[in-house]
Short mmCIF file of C-alpha atoms in Angstrom, two decimals:
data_model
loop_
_atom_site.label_atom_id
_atom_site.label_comp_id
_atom_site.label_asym_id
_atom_site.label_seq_id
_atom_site.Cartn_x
_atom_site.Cartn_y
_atom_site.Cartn_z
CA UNK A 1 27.01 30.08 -35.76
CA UNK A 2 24.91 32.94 -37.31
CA UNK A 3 27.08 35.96 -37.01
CA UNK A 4 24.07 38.04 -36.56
CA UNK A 5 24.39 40.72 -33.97
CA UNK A 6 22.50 42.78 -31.96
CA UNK A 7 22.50 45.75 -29.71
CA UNK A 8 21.36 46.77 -27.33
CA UNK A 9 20.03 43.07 -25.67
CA UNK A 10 17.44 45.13 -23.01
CA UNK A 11 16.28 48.76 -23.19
CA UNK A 12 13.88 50.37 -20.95
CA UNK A 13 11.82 53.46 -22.08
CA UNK A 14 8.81 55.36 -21.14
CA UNK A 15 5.54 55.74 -23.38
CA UNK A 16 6.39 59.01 -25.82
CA UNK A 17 10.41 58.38 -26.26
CA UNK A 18 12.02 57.25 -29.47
CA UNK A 19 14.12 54.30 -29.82
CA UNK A 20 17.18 52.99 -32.11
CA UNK A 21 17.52 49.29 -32.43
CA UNK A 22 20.95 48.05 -34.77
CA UNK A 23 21.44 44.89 -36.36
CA UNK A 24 24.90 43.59 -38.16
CA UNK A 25 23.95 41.19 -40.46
CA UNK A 26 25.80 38.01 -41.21
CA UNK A 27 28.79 38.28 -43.43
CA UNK A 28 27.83 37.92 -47.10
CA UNK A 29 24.23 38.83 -46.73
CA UNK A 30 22.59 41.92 -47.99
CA UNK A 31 18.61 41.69 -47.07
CA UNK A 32 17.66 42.63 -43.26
CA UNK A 33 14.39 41.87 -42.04
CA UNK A 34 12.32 42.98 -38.84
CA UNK A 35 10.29 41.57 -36.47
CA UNK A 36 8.48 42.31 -33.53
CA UNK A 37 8.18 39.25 -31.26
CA UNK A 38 4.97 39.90 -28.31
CA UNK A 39 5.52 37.48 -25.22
CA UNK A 40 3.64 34.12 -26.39
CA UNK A 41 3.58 34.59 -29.88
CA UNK A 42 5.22 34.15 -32.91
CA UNK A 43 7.33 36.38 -34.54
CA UNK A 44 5.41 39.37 -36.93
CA UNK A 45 7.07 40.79 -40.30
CA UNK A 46 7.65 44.72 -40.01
CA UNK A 47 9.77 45.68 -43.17
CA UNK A 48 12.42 44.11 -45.10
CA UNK A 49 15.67 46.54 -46.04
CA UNK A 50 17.45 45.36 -49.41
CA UNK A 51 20.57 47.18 -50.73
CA UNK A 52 19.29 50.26 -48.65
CA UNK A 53 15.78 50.44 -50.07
CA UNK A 54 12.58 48.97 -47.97
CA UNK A 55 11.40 46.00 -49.88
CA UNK A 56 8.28 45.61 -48.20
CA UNK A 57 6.34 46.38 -44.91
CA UNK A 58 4.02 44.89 -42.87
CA UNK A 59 1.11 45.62 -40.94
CA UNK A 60 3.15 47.85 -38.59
CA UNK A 61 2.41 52.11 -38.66
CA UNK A 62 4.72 54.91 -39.97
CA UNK A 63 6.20 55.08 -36.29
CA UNK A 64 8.32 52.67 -37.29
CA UNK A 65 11.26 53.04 -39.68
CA UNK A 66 14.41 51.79 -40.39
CA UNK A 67 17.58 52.25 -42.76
CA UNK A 68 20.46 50.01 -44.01
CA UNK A 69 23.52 50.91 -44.38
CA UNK A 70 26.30 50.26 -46.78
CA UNK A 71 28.06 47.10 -45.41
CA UNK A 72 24.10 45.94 -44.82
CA UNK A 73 24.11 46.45 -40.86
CA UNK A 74 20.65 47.89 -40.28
CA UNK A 75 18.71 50.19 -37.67
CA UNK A 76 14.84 50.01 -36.91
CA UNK A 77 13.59 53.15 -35.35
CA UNK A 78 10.52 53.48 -33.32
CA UNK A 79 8.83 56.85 -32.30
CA UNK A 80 5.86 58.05 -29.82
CA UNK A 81 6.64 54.56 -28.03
CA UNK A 82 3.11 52.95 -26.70
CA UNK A 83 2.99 50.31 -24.09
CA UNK A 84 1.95 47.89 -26.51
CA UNK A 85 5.48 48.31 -28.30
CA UNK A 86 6.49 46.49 -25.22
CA UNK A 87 8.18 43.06 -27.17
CA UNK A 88 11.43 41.38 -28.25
CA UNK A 89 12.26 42.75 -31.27
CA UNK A 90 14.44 40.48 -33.56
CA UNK A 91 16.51 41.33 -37.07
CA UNK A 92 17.10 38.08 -39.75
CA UNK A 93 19.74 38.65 -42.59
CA UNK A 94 19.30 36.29 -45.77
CA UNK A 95 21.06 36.52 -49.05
CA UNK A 96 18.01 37.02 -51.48
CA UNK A 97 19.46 35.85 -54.76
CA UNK A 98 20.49 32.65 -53.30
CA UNK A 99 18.27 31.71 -50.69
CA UNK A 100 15.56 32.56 -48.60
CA UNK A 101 16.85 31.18 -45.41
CA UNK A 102 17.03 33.84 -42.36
CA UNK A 103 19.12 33.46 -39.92
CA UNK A 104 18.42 35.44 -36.31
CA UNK A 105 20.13 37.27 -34.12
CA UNK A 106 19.48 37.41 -30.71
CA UNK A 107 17.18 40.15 -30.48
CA UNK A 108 16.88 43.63 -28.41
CA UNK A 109 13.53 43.22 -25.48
CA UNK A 110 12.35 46.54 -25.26
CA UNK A 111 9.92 47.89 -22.53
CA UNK A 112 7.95 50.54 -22.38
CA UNK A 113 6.61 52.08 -18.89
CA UNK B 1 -2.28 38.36 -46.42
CA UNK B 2 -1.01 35.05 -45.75
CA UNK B 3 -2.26 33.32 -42.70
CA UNK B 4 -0.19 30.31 -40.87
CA UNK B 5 -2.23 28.17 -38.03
CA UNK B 6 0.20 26.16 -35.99
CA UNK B 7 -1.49 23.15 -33.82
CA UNK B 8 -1.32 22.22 -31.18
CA UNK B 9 -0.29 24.86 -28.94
CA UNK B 10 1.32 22.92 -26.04
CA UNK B 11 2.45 19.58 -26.65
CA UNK B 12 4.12 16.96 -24.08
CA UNK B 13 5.46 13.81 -24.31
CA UNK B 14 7.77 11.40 -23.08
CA UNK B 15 11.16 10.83 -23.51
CA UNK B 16 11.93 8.58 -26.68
CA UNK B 17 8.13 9.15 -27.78
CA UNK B 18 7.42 10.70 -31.20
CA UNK B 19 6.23 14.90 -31.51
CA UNK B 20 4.49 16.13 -34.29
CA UNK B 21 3.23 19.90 -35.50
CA UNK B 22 1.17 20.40 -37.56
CA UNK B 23 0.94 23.82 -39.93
CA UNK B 24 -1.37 25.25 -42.22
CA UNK B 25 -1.14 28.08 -44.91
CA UNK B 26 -3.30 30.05 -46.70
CA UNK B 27 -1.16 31.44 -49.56
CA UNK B 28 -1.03 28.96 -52.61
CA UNK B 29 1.95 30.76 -54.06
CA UNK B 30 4.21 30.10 -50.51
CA UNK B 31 7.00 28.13 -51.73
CA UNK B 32 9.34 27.64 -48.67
CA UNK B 33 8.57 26.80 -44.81
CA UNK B 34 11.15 26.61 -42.62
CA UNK B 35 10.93 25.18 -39.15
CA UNK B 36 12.30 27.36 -36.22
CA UNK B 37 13.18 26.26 -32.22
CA UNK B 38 13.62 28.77 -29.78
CA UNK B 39 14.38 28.16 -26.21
CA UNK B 40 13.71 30.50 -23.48
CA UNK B 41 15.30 33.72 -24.19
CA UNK B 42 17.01 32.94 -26.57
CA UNK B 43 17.22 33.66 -30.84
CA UNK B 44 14.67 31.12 -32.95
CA UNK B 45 17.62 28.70 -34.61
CA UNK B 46 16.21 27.07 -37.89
CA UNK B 47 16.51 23.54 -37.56
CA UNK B 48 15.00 22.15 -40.92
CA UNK B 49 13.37 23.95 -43.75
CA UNK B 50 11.62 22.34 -47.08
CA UNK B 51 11.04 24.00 -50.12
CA UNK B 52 7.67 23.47 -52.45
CA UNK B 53 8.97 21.18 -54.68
CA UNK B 54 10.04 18.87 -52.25
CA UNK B 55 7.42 16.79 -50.45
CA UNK B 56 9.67 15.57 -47.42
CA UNK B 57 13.06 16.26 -46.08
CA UNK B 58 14.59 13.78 -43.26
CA UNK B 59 17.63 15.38 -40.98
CA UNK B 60 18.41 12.67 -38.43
CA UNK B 61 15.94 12.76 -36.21
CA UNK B 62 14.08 15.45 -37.49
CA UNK B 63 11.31 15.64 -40.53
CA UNK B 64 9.47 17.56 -42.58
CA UNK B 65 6.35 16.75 -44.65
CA UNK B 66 4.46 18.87 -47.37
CA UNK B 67 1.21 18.73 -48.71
CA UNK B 68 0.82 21.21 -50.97
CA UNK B 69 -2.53 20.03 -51.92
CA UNK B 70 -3.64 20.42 -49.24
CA UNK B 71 -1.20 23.06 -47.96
CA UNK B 72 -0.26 21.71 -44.40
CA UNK B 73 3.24 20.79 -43.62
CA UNK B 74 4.42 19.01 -40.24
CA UNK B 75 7.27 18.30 -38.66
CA UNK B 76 8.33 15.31 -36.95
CA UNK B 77 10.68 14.70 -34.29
CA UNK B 78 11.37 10.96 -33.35
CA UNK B 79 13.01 9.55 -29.89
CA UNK B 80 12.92 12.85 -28.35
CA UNK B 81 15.04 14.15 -25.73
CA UNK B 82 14.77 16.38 -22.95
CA UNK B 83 16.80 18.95 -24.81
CA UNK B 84 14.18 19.43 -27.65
CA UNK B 85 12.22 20.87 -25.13
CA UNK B 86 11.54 24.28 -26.61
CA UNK B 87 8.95 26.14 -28.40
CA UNK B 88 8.47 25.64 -32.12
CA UNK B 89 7.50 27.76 -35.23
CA UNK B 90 6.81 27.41 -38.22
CA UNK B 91 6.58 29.49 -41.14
CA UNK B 92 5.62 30.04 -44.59
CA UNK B 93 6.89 32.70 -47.34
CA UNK B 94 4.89 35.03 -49.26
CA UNK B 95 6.12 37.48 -51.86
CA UNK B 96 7.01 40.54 -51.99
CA UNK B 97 8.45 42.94 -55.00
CA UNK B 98 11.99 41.66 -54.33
CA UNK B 99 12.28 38.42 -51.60
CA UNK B 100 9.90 37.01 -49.73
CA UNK B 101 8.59 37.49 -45.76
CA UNK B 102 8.00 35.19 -43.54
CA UNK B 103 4.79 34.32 -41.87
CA UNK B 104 5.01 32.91 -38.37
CA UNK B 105 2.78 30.50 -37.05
CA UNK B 106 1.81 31.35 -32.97
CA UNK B 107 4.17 28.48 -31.80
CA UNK B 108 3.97 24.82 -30.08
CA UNK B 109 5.85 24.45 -26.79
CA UNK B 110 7.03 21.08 -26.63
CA UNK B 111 8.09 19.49 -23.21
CA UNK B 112 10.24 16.62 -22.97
CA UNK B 113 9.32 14.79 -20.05
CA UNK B 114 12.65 12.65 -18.58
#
C-alpha cells in the first residue's frame, strides 16, 4: 500500500477558472513530484517540490505552480485553464536521499469545458 | 531532454505465452528505470525497477534486462495471466539539481487473452 493520497478524484471546470489539486505524500517521504497524464499517453514531468523549494520543472508554462508544505503534503495550482489541460493529473512522493523510487497516488481527472 | 521510446504499442498474447517491452533512452547519464502497470483508471503501481549497475533483475515471474551499451532495457513477463492485462510504462531518470525526474515512455497495452 502506497499511502499516497489525493483529492479531489474528478473536477469539472470551464476554460478561464483556476484550479487547486492536493497531494499527501507517503509517510516518511519529503520530495513530491507532478504529472500530467493526457488520455493514451504516458505520464509527463511538471515540477518536483523538495523540502518546500521547486527542484526542477518541466516543459509545462508559468500557469502552473505548486507549493509544499511542512509535513510534505503538496498542492499544484493551475490558472487560465485551456481545454487542452483536460488530463489525469497524478502526484509521486519518493524519499530522495535514499531512493529514487515514486510511488503514485491515485490521481485527480480534471476537465475542462 | 531525455527521450524514452516504448515498443510496441499494443501487444496480445495468450494465456501462459511470454510478453516482452522493449524501451529505449536517450540520456547516457539515466541510471534507474523502473517499470510501471496501470490498469484502467486506476494509479501506475511499480512492479519492478533496475538500477544501472545492475544488468538484470528477476521477481517471480517478472524481468528486467539492461543494456546500457546500448541503452534499451525490457521487461519480461513469463506464463502470463489474464490479470496482467494492463498497460505498461516504462521509464528512465534524468537529473536534476537535487533528485532525479522521470521520463515516461507512451505505454504498451498488453491483453491477456484466456
Amino acid at each position: 500500500e502506497t499511502g499516497v493520497t489525493q483529492s479531489p478524484t474528478h473536477l469539472i471546470k470551464t476554460r478561464g477558472q483556476q484550479v487547486t489539486l492536493r497531494c499527501s505524500s507517503q509517510s516518511g517521504h519529503n520530495t513530491v513530484s507532478w504529472y500530467q497524464q493526457a488520455l493514451g499517453q504516458g505520464p509527463q514531468f511538471i515540477f518536483q517540490y523538495y523540502r518546500e523549494e521547486e527542484n526542477g520543472r518541466g516543459n509545462f508554462p508559468p500557469r502552473f505552480s505548486g507549493l509544499q508544505f511542512p509535513n510534505y503534503s503538496s498542492e499544484l495550482n493551475v490558472n487560465a485553464l485551456e481545454l487542452d489541460d483536460s488530463a489525469l493529473y497524478l502526484c509521486a512522493s519518493s524519499w530522495l536521499a535514499l531512493s529514487d523510487t515514486q510511488y503514485f497516488g491515485p490521481g485527480t481527472r480534471l476537465t475542462v469545458l | 531532454g531525455e527521450n524514452v521510446e516504448q515498443h510496441p504499442s499494443t501487444l496480445s498474447v495468450q494465456e501462459g505465452d511470454s510478453a516482452v517491452i522493449k524501451c529505449t533512452y536517450s540520456d547516457s547519464a539515466s541510471n534507474y528505470f523502473p517499470w510501471y502497470k496501470q490498469e484502467l483508471g486506476k494509479r501506475p503501481q511499480l512492479i519492478i525497477d533496475i538500477r544501472s549497475n545492475v544488468g538484470e533483475k528477476k521477481d517471480q515471474r517478472i524481468a528486467v534486462t539492461l543494456n546500457k551499451t546500448a541503452k534499451h532495457f525490457s521487461l519480461h513477463i513469463t506464463e502470463t495471466q489474464p490479470e496482467d492485462s494492463a498497460v505498461y510504462f516504462c521509464a528512465a531518470t534524468t537529473g536534476m539539481e537535487y533528485g532525479n525526474k522521470l521520463v515516461f515512455g507512451a505505454g504498451t497495452i498488453l491483453r491477456v487473452k484466456s
